[in-house]
Each structure stands twice: as structure tokens, then as C-alpha cells.
PDB file of C-alpha atoms and ligand atoms in Angstrom:
ATOM      1  CA  MET A   1     281.330  84.134  76.647  1.00 89.00           C
ATOM      2  CA  LYS A   2     281.831  80.769  75.064  1.00 93.00           C
ATOM      3  CA  ILE A   3     279.573  79.462  72.293  1.00 96.00           C
ATOM      4  CA  ILE A   4     279.576  75.722  71.396  1.00 97.00           C
ATOM      5  CA  ASP A   5     278.309  74.844  68.056  1.00 98.00           C
ATOM      6  CA  LEU A   6     275.580  72.064  68.306  1.00 98.00           C
ATOM      7  CA  SER A   7     274.831  71.792  64.686  1.00 98.00           C
ATOM      8  CA  VAL A   8     276.184  69.564  61.787  1.00 97.00           C
ATOM      9  CA  PRO A   9     277.486  71.013  58.486  1.00 96.00           C
ATOM     10  CA  VAL A  10     274.928  70.939  55.673  1.00 95.00           C
ATOM     11  CA  ARG A  11     276.275  68.818  52.847  1.00 93.00           C
ATOM     12  CA  THR A  12     275.512  65.408  51.148  1.00 90.00           C
ATOM     13  CA  ASN A  13     276.745  62.614  53.314  1.00 92.00           C
ATOM     14  CA  PRO A  14     275.726  58.990  53.588  1.00 92.00           C
ATOM     15  CA  GLY A  15     273.885  59.705  56.776  1.00 90.00           C
ATOM     16  CA  GLU A  16     271.242  61.912  55.159  1.00 92.00           C
ATOM     17  CA  PRO A  17     268.696  60.175  52.677  1.00 91.00           C
ATOM     18  CA  VAL A  18     268.129  63.104  50.526  1.00 93.00           C
ATOM     19  CA  PRO A  19     271.061  64.531  48.871  1.00 94.00           C
ATOM     20  CA  VAL A  20     272.052  68.370  49.069  1.00 95.00           C
ATOM     21  CA  THR A  21     272.841  69.999  45.681  1.00 95.00           C
ATOM     22  CA  VAL A  22     274.718  73.206  45.455  1.00 96.00           C
ATOM     23  CA  LYS A  23     274.860  74.993  41.995  1.00 96.00           C
ATOM     24  CA  LEU A  24     277.602  77.511  42.191  1.00 96.00           C
ATOM     25  CA  THR A  25     277.501  80.697  40.035  1.00 93.00           C
ATOM     26  CA  ASP A  26     281.192  81.764  40.691  1.00 93.00           C
ATOM     27  CA  HIS A  27     282.845  85.143  40.471  1.00 92.00           C
ATOM     28  CA  VAL A  28     283.501  85.146  36.799  1.00 88.00           C
ATOM     29  CA  GLU A  29     280.195  83.728  35.824  1.00 89.00           C
ATOM     30  CA  GLY A  30     278.508  86.180  38.160  1.00 87.00           C
ATOM     31  CA  ALA A  31     279.761  88.899  36.033  1.00 84.00           C
ATOM     32  CA  GLU A  32     277.776  87.515  33.103  1.00 82.00           C
ATOM     33  CA  VAL A  33     274.701  87.029  35.071  1.00 85.00           C
ATOM     34  CA  LEU A  34     274.774  90.289  36.872  1.00 83.00           C
ATOM     35  CA  GLY A  35     276.194  92.405  33.966  1.00 81.00           C
ATOM     36  CA  ALA A  36     275.191  90.766  30.678  1.00 81.00           C
ATOM     37  CA  VAL A  37     271.751  92.775  30.459  1.00 81.00           C
ATOM     38  CA  TYR A  38     273.872  95.999  30.716  1.00 85.00           C
ATOM     39  CA  GLY A  39     276.596  94.743  28.393  1.00 88.00           C
ATOM     40  CA  LEU A  40     279.192  94.191  31.248  1.00 87.00           C
ATOM     41  CA  THR A  41     281.822  91.429  31.290  1.00 84.00           C
ATOM     42  CA  ALA A  42     284.137  90.110  34.089  1.00 84.00           C
ATOM     43  CA  ASP A  43     286.747  92.680  32.856  1.00 87.00           C
ATOM     44  CA  ASP A  44     284.517  95.639  33.956  1.00 89.00           C
ATOM     45  CA  PHE A  45     284.272  94.386  37.635  1.00 90.00           C
ATOM     46  CA  PRO A  46     287.249  95.175  40.171  1.00 91.00           C
ATOM     47  CA  ASP A  47     289.938  92.410  39.887  1.00 91.00           C
ATOM     48  CA  GLY A  48     287.922  90.813  37.051  1.00 88.00           C
ATOM     49  CA  TYR A  49     285.457  89.209  39.577  1.00 90.00           C
ATOM     50  CA  ALA A  50     281.824  90.007  40.104  1.00 90.00           C
ATOM     51  CA  ILE A  51     279.907  88.511  43.165  1.00 91.00           C
ATOM     52  CA  SER A  52     279.231  84.750  43.632  1.00 93.00           C
ATOM     53  CA  THR A  53     276.044  82.950  44.440  1.00 94.00           C
ATOM     54  CA  GLU A  54     274.809  79.501  45.076  1.00 96.00           C
ATOM     55  CA  LEU A  55     271.487  77.820  44.349  1.00 96.00           C
ATOM     56  CA  VAL A  56     270.973  75.102  47.175  1.00 97.00           C
ATOM     57  CA  THR A  57     268.285  72.307  47.202  1.00 97.00           C
ATOM     58  CA  LEU A  58     267.875  70.302  50.233  1.00 97.00           C
ATOM     59  CA  SER A  59     265.110  68.821  52.394  1.00 97.00           C
ATOM     60  CA  THR A  60     263.745  70.854  55.305  1.00 98.00           C
ATOM     61  CA  HIS A  61     264.831  67.966  57.410  1.00 97.00           C
ATOM     62  CA  CYS A  62     268.351  68.133  56.334  1.00 97.00           C
ATOM     63  CA  GLY A  63     271.106  68.579  59.039  1.00 97.00           C
ATOM     64  CA  THR A  64     270.304  70.070  62.297  1.00 98.00           C
ATOM     65  CA  HIS A  65     266.724  71.114  62.078  1.00 98.00           C
ATOM     66  CA  ILE A  66     263.589  71.668  64.075  1.00 98.00           C
ATOM     67  CA  ASP A  67     260.132  69.793  63.439  1.00 98.00           C
ATOM     68  CA  ALA A  68     256.987  72.054  63.834  1.00 98.00           C
ATOM     69  CA  PRO A  69     253.718  70.304  64.642  1.00 98.00           C
ATOM     70  CA  LEU A  70     252.722  70.492  61.064  1.00 98.00           C
ATOM     71  CA  HIS A  71     255.243  67.893  60.378  1.00 98.00           C
ATOM     72  CA  TYR A  72     253.437  65.445  62.762  1.00 98.00           C
ATOM     73  CA  GLY A  73     249.959  65.815  61.200  1.00 98.00           C
ATOM     74  CA  PRO A  74     247.312  68.576  60.060  1.00 98.00           C
ATOM     75  CA  HIS A  75     246.163  68.982  63.793  1.00 98.00           C
ATOM     76  CA  SER A  76     247.818  69.454  67.112  1.00 98.00           C
ATOM     77  CA  GLU A  77     245.998  69.505  70.462  1.00 98.00           C
ATOM     78  CA  GLY A  78     242.508  69.814  68.291  1.00 97.00           C
ATOM     79  CA  LYS A  79     243.804  73.059  66.596  1.00 98.00           C
ATOM     80  CA  SER A  80     245.387  73.531  63.183  1.00 98.00           C
ATOM     81  CA  ALA A  81     249.002  72.336  63.583  1.00 98.00           C
ATOM     82  CA  LYS A  82     251.459  75.303  63.532  1.00 98.00           C
ATOM     83  CA  SER A  83     254.141  75.597  60.900  1.00 98.00           C
ATOM     84  CA  ILE A  84     257.671  76.302  61.469  1.00 98.00           C
ATOM     85  CA  ASP A  85     257.330  80.150  61.123  1.00 98.00           C
ATOM     86  CA  GLU A  86     254.344  80.215  63.351  1.00 98.00           C
ATOM     87  CA  LEU A  87     256.331  78.986  66.486  1.00 98.00           C
ATOM     88  CA  PRO A  88     256.924  81.688  69.220  1.00 98.00           C
ATOM     89  CA  LEU A  89     260.693  82.515  69.207  1.00 98.00           C
ATOM     90  CA  GLU A  90     260.693  82.701  73.123  1.00 97.00           C
ATOM     91  CA  PHE A  91     260.748  78.920  73.162  1.00 98.00           C
ATOM     92  CA  PHE A  92     264.155  78.788  71.220  1.00 98.00           C
ATOM     93  CA  PHE A  93     266.149  80.758  73.557  1.00 98.00           C
ATOM     94  CA  ALA A  94     266.254  79.321  76.963  1.00 98.00           C
ATOM     95  CA  GLN A  95     268.126  77.531  79.617  1.00 97.00           C
ATOM     96  CA  GLY A  96     269.407  74.149  78.621  1.00 97.00           C
ATOM     97  CA  LEU A  97     269.317  70.806  80.204  1.00 97.00           C
ATOM     98  CA  LEU A  98     271.308  67.957  79.023  1.00 97.00           C
ATOM     99  CA  LEU A  99     270.601  64.394  79.566  1.00 98.00           C
ATOM    100  CA  ARG A 100     273.062  61.649  78.734  1.00 97.00           C
ATOM    101  CA  PHE A 101     271.869  58.056  77.795  1.00 98.00           C
ATOM    102  CA  ASP A 102     273.571  54.683  76.912  1.00 97.00           C
ATOM    103  CA  SER A 103     274.315  54.843  73.342  1.00 97.00           C
ATOM    104  CA  ASP A 104     273.626  51.198  72.514  1.00 97.00           C
ATOM    105  CA  PRO A 105     270.953  51.010  69.644  1.00 96.00           C
ATOM    106  CA  GLN A 106     270.063  47.404  70.853  1.00 96.00           C
ATOM    107  CA  ARG A 107     268.423  48.884  74.000  1.00 97.00           C
ATOM    108  CA  GLY A 108     265.645  50.471  71.820  1.00 96.00           C
ATOM    109  CA  PRO A 109     264.273  53.776  72.216  1.00 97.00           C
ATOM    110  CA  VAL A 110     265.082  55.772  75.584  1.00 98.00           C
ATOM    111  CA  SER A 111     262.304  55.057  77.811  1.00 98.00           C
ATOM    112  CA  ALA A 112     260.230  57.507  80.282  1.00 98.00           C
ATOM    113  CA  ASP A 113     262.044  55.790  83.127  1.00 98.00           C
ATOM    114  CA  GLU A 114     265.415  56.651  81.887  1.00 98.00           C
ATOM    115  CA  VAL A 115     264.533  60.046  81.220  1.00 98.00           C
ATOM    116  CA  ALA A 116     262.932  60.601  84.585  1.00 98.00           C
ATOM    117  CA  ALA A 117     265.973  59.100  86.361  1.00 98.00           C
ATOM    118  CA  ALA A 118     268.300  61.417  84.396  1.00 97.00           C
ATOM    119  CA  VAL A 119     266.066  64.465  85.168  1.00 97.00           C
ATOM    120  CA  GLU A 120     266.100  63.400  89.008  1.00 97.00           C
ATOM    121  CA  ARG A 121     269.970  63.169  89.061  1.00 96.00           C
ATOM    122  CA  HIS A 122     269.929  66.917  88.438  1.00 95.00           C
ATOM    123  CA  ASN A 123     267.936  67.778  91.614  1.00 94.00           C
ATOM    124  CA  LEU A 124     266.050  70.818  90.049  1.00 95.00           C
ATOM    125  CA  THR A 125     262.958  72.042  91.396  1.00 96.00           C
ATOM    126  CA  SER A 126     261.531  72.722  88.013  1.00 97.00           C
ATOM    127  CA  ILE A 127     262.583  72.033  84.380  1.00 97.00           C
ATOM    128  CA  ALA A 128     259.696  74.006  82.821  1.00 98.00           C
ATOM    129  CA  ARG A 129     260.479  75.955  79.667  1.00 97.00           C
ATOM    130  CA  ARG A 130     263.953  74.493  79.467  1.00 98.00           C
ATOM    131  CA  ILE A 131     265.385  73.202  76.340  1.00 98.00           C
ATOM    132  CA  VAL A 132     266.097  69.675  77.068  1.00 98.00           C
ATOM    133  CA  LEU A 133     268.829  67.979  74.961  1.00 98.00           C
ATOM    134  CA  LEU A 134     269.043  64.265  74.966  1.00 98.00           C
ATOM    135  CA  ASP A 135     272.384  62.685  74.021  1.00 98.00           C
ATOM    136  CA  VAL A 136     272.100  59.210  73.033  1.00 98.00           C
ATOM    137  CA  GLY A 137     275.598  59.134  71.703  1.00 98.00           C
ATOM    138  CA  ALA A 138     274.495  59.172  67.894  1.00 97.00           C
ATOM    139  CA  ALA A 139     276.654  62.112  66.876  1.00 97.00           C
ATOM    140  CA  GLU A 140     279.969  60.165  66.523  1.00 96.00           C
ATOM    141  CA  LYS A 141     278.333  58.212  63.800  1.00 97.00           C
ATOM    142  CA  TRP A 142     277.239  61.315  61.812  1.00 96.00           C
ATOM    143  CA  SER A 143     278.038  61.273  58.089  1.00 94.00           C
ATOM    144  CA  THR A 144     278.065  57.430  58.070  1.00 96.00           C
ATOM    145  CA  LYS A 145     275.409  55.288  56.920  1.00 95.00           C
ATOM    146  CA  GLU A 146     274.827  53.862  60.441  1.00 96.00           C
ATOM    147  CA  TYR A 147     273.769  57.351  61.445  1.00 96.00           C
ATOM    148  CA  PHE A 148     270.501  56.818  59.504  1.00 96.00           C
ATOM    149  CA  THR A 149     270.114  53.186  60.175  1.00 96.00           C
ATOM    150  CA  SER A 150     271.268  52.513  63.796  1.00 97.00           C
ATOM    151  CA  PHE A 151     270.417  54.834  66.687  1.00 97.00           C
ATOM    152  CA  ARG A 152     268.324  55.029  69.937  1.00 98.00           C
ATOM    153  CA  GLY A 153     265.053  56.792  69.173  1.00 98.00           C
ATOM    154  CA  ILE A 154     263.008  58.417  72.207  1.00 98.00           C
ATOM    155  CA  ALA A 155     259.833  56.706  73.377  1.00 98.00           C
ATOM    156  CA  PRO A 156     256.684  58.702  73.169  1.00 98.00           C
ATOM    157  CA  GLU A 157     256.323  58.228  76.928  1.00 98.00           C
ATOM    158  CA  ALA A 158     259.627  59.777  77.405  1.00 98.00           C
ATOM    159  CA  VAL A 159     258.634  62.793  75.486  1.00 98.00           C
ATOM    160  CA  GLU A 160     255.242  63.045  77.483  1.00 98.00           C
ATOM    161  CA  TYR A 161     256.973  62.775  80.681  1.00 98.00           C
ATOM    162  CA  LEU A 162     258.945  65.845  79.679  1.00 98.00           C
ATOM    163  CA  ILE A 163     256.041  67.669  78.250  1.00 98.00           C
ATOM    164  CA  ASN A 164     254.284  67.132  81.496  1.00 98.00           C
ATOM    165  CA  GLN A 165     257.106  68.924  83.236  1.00 98.00           C
ATOM    166  CA  GLY A 166     256.442  72.010  81.292  1.00 98.00           C
ATOM    167  CA  VAL A 167     259.028  71.479  78.534  1.00 98.00           C
ATOM    168  CA  LYS A 168     258.203  72.401  74.796  1.00 98.00           C
ATOM    169  CA  VAL A 169     261.588  72.039  73.078  1.00 98.00           C
ATOM    170  CA  ILE A 170     263.400  68.681  73.161  1.00 98.00           C
ATOM    171  CA  GLY A 171     266.416  67.786  71.038  1.00 98.00           C
ATOM    172  CA  THR A 172     268.547  64.466  70.160  1.00 98.00           C
ATOM    173  CA  ASP A 173     271.726  64.109  68.445  1.00 98.00           C
ATOM    174  CA  ALA A 174     270.266  61.086  66.575  1.00 98.00           C
ATOM    175  CA  PHE A 175     268.849  61.125  63.072  1.00 97.00           C
ATOM    176  CA  GLY A 176     265.323  61.276  64.538  1.00 97.00           C
ATOM    177  CA  PHE A 177     263.131  60.935  67.425  1.00 98.00           C
ATOM    178  CA  ASP A 178     261.560  57.709  66.344  1.00 98.00           C
ATOM    179  CA  GLN A 179     263.422  54.422  65.871  1.00 96.00           C
ATOM    180  CA  PRO A 180     265.318  53.827  62.616  1.00 96.00           C
ATOM    181  CA  PHE A 181     262.889  53.563  59.500  1.00 95.00           C
ATOM    182  CA  GLY A 182     263.911  49.713  59.147  1.00 95.00           C
ATOM    183  CA  ASN A 183     263.059  48.849  62.702  1.00 95.00           C
ATOM    184  CA  MET A 184     259.680  50.386  62.523  1.00 95.00           C
ATOM    185  CA  LEU A 185     258.974  48.700  59.267  1.00 96.00           C
ATOM    186  CA  LYS A 186     259.818  45.299  60.905  1.00 95.00           C
ATOM    187  CA  ASN A 187     257.645  46.002  63.771  1.00 95.00           C
ATOM    188  CA  TRP A 188     254.819  46.977  61.441  1.00 96.00           C
ATOM    189  CA  ARG A 189     255.392  43.701  59.379  1.00 96.00           C
ATOM    190  CA  LYS A 190     255.315  41.668  62.623  1.00 96.00           C
ATOM    191  CA  THR A 191     252.391  43.516  64.236  1.00 96.00           C
ATOM    192  CA  GLY A 192     250.475  45.207  61.580  1.00 95.00           C
ATOM    193  CA  SER A 193     249.751  47.876  64.151  1.00 95.00           C
ATOM    194  CA  LYS A 194     249.598  51.561  63.272  1.00 95.00           C
ATOM    195  CA  ASP A 195     250.864  52.476  66.698  1.00 94.00           C
ATOM    196  CA  VAL A 196     254.478  51.311  65.673  1.00 95.00           C
ATOM    197  CA  LEU A 197     254.839  53.862  62.846  1.00 96.00           C
ATOM    198  CA  TRP A 198     256.603  57.193  64.062  1.00 97.00           C
ATOM    199  CA  PRO A 199     254.749  56.993  67.490  1.00 97.00           C
ATOM    200  CA  THR A 200     256.813  59.777  69.001  1.00 97.00           C
ATOM    201  CA  HIS A 201     256.253  62.082  65.961  1.00 97.00           C
ATOM    202  CA  ILE A 202     252.475  61.328  66.161  1.00 97.00           C
ATOM    203  CA  LEU A 203     252.465  62.179  69.949  1.00 98.00           C
ATOM    204  CA  GLY A 204     252.777  65.626  68.770  1.00 98.00           C
ATOM    205  CA  ARG A 205     249.222  65.496  67.412  1.00 98.00           C
ATOM    206  CA  LYS A 206     247.879  64.942  70.884  1.00 98.00           C
ATOM    207  CA  ARG A 207     250.499  67.110  72.789  1.00 98.00           C
ATOM    208  CA  GLU A 208     252.203  70.111  71.085  1.00 98.00           C
ATOM    209  CA  TYR A 209     256.024  70.012  71.390  1.00 98.00           C
ATOM    210  CA  PHE A 210     258.999  70.926  68.988  1.00 98.00           C
ATOM    211  CA  GLN A 211     261.793  68.682  68.458  1.00 98.00           C
ATOM    212  CA  ILE A 212     265.242  69.148  67.382  1.00 98.00           C
ATOM    213  CA  GLU A 213     266.851  66.497  65.396  1.00 98.00           C
ATOM    214  CA  ARG A 214     270.472  65.845  64.256  1.00 98.00           C
ATOM    215  CA  LEU A 215     272.303  67.850  66.964  1.00 98.00           C
ATOM    216  CA  ALA A 216     276.044  67.714  67.371  1.00 98.00           C
ATOM    217  CA  GLY A 217     278.599  68.790  70.050  1.00 98.00           C
ATOM    218  CA  LEU A 218     276.700  67.541  72.965  1.00 98.00           C
ATOM    219  CA  ASP A 219     279.745  65.861  74.200  1.00 97.00           C
ATOM    220  CA  GLN A 220     281.344  69.365  74.667  1.00 96.00           C
ATOM    221  CA  LEU A 221     278.673  70.381  77.090  1.00 96.00           C
ATOM    222  CA  PRO A 222     279.555  70.744  80.621  1.00 91.00           C
ATOM    223  CA  ASP A 223     277.659  68.849  83.132  1.00 86.00           C
ATOM    224  CA  ASP A 224     278.209  71.157  86.090  1.00 84.00           C
ATOM    225  CA  ILE A 225     277.916  74.815  84.525  1.00 89.00           C
ATOM    226  CA  PRO A 226     274.641  76.127  83.489  1.00 92.00           C
ATOM    227  CA  PHE A 227     274.157  77.203  79.893  1.00 96.00           C
ATOM    228  CA  ASN A 228     271.573  78.607  77.422  1.00 97.00           C
ATOM    229  CA  ILE A 229     270.477  77.252  74.115  1.00 98.00           C
ATOM    230  CA  ALA A 230     269.844  79.316  71.184  1.00 98.00           C
ATOM    231  CA  CYS A 231     268.121  77.425  68.209  1.00 98.00           C
ATOM    232  CA  PHE A 232     266.052  79.884  66.227  1.00 98.00           C
ATOM    233  CA  PRO A 233     264.305  77.943  63.251  1.00 98.00           C
ATOM    234  CA  ILE A 234     264.852  79.656  59.817  1.00 98.00           C
ATOM    235  CA  ARG A 235     261.431  81.429  58.686  1.00 98.00           C
ATOM    236  CA  LEU A 236     260.292  79.140  56.168  1.00 98.00           C
ATOM    237  CA  ALA A 237     256.869  80.149  55.503  1.00 98.00           C
ATOM    238  CA  GLY A 238     254.176  77.404  55.819  1.00 98.00           C
ATOM    239  CA  CYS A 239     256.844  74.514  56.230  1.00 98.00           C
ATOM    240  CA  GLY A 240     256.845  71.671  58.654  1.00 98.00           C
ATOM    241  CA  ALA A 241     260.483  72.143  59.519  1.00 98.00           C
ATOM    242  CA  ALA A 242     263.399  74.248  59.123  1.00 98.00           C
ATOM    243  CA  TRP A 243     267.097  74.178  59.736  1.00 98.00           C
ATOM    244  CA  THR A 244     268.695  75.718  62.870  1.00 98.00           C
ATOM    245  CA  ARG A 245     272.138  76.890  63.830  1.00 98.00           C
ATOM    246  CA  ALA A 246     271.630  75.530  67.291  1.00 98.00           C
ATOM    247  CA  VAL A 247     274.332  76.783  69.822  1.00 98.00           C
ATOM    248  CA  ALA A 248     275.009  76.658  73.458  1.00 98.00           C
ATOM    249  CA  ILE A 249     275.854  79.778  75.278  1.00 97.00           C
ATOM    250  CA  LEU A 250     278.097  79.178  78.429  1.00 94.00           C
ATOM    251  CA  GLU A 251     278.253  82.587  79.969  1.00 82.00           C
ATOM    252  CA  ASP A 252     276.028  85.582  80.269  1.00 61.00           C
ATOM    253  CA  CYS A 253     276.083  87.480  76.969  1.00 51.00           C
ATOM    254  CA  SER A 254     276.811  90.692  79.006  1.00 53.00           C
ATOM    255  CA  ALA A 255     279.918  89.170  80.499  1.00 49.00           C
TER     256      ALA A 255
HETATM  257 ZN1   ZN B 301     262.593  66.245  61.137  1.00 83.05          ZN
END
């Protein structure tokens, strides 16, 4: 069995707009925290060390993560939008399908025609229930400022095409599914239209789907061997998103 990590490390970097903070309680300090009430010091612990802990603060959208319908709006398909802990886990372990696209951000969001052509190249009778990963060549910019400001989004029509094929979980190696914030803002200033603000996320109010953002390692995936994807979201109660350690599994687990 071979496992390919499809997630990025969680740490502050110029590609993430919200910083990650880690407050470490080290092994010596840990002794005071754990033992102070009982009069213990570090010297009372084996080797003079207690156990360490970290207090981490970060956005639910930091690093490789999954967006639940609750992120898109209060309702999805006419019902209360599901939070991340309410999503059925069956969707997050399935056969993967990797689609590769031109990475030039000047081309704008990946279109429905591009996605349809990429799917057709695989000659499959059905892609229903697969986890579809869209490689827009953004991962190589991860941890740079450009990762946040310059990438190809995915057009809502492209996502809807996949939903119509029975796909529920769709991932990208870019910062997000919609265009960079600066591009959307420019379009909004030009048109004044509500339709140019996060259109792909907002599609999720009409058609329920789950999106993985900020994937990595897609360049290591084979084009000719089938693989499974496991990308269970962390069970954050009532939240609109959660982190995932997404991986590709290249052979049967029993092998
Ligand atoms: Zn997100």
C-alpha cells in the first residue's frame, strides 16, 4: 500500500490571510501546570520533564480543509445547511478522479467545458460518488503571497456539471473555489452585480456539495492507476468547515 499526502502543513505563511498561533507549554512548564496543585515540580517527574501541550488558534479554513454547506449560507437545497460534523462520512472515502488543467490564472476560472473534456478523456461509464480532484497547478505557489492572490478558481457551471454526474465531494489545490478576492472585488466594482461575489460557493445553496480547498501533492498522483481518497473532516460541532489530512491510497488496504 502506498499513501500520498494531499495536505499542506498547518502553520502561518504568507499564503494564509489568518495567522496560526501556537502557544507551547513545554515539558518543564508542563510540570508546573500539571503538578503545581499537588506541590510537584519538574524534579518530581522522570528525567525532570512532564508532558508538553500546545494551545493553537487558527481559522477553520486554514490549510487543507473541507467546506460544509453551512459555509455557503443558512440553507442548501431548501433545507437547513449541514455543518461539517453533520456530513455523512461515506462521502469522504471513495475512489478518486484527478483532472488536470492549465494553471495560467489569466485564463480565469476553470469552465464547465474544460471539466467535461477532462472527464471524457478518462472514458468512464460513470463518475458518480467519486471524489474529484481538480489540479489547477496552484500548489507550487503554496506558502507564497501569490497563492492567495493569483490562481484559477472553478466556475459554478463546472461544479454543477460534476454534481449532475453524481459527484458530491470536489477538491482543488488552489486557495479556494472562487476567484481570488481581488478579482471578485474588481468585477463587483465594474458590474455592481451580486452574481460575481463567491458564485461557486453560493451555488452550494442551490445544489448541495462539499469542497476541499488547499490540497497538495496532486502532481504525485498517477494518471493511469486507480486510487482511493480518504479525507475525513475533523468533527468540529456546528462549524461550517474543518481541517482534513487528505490522502490518496494507491493499493487495496488489504494488500
Ligand atoms: Zn474554505
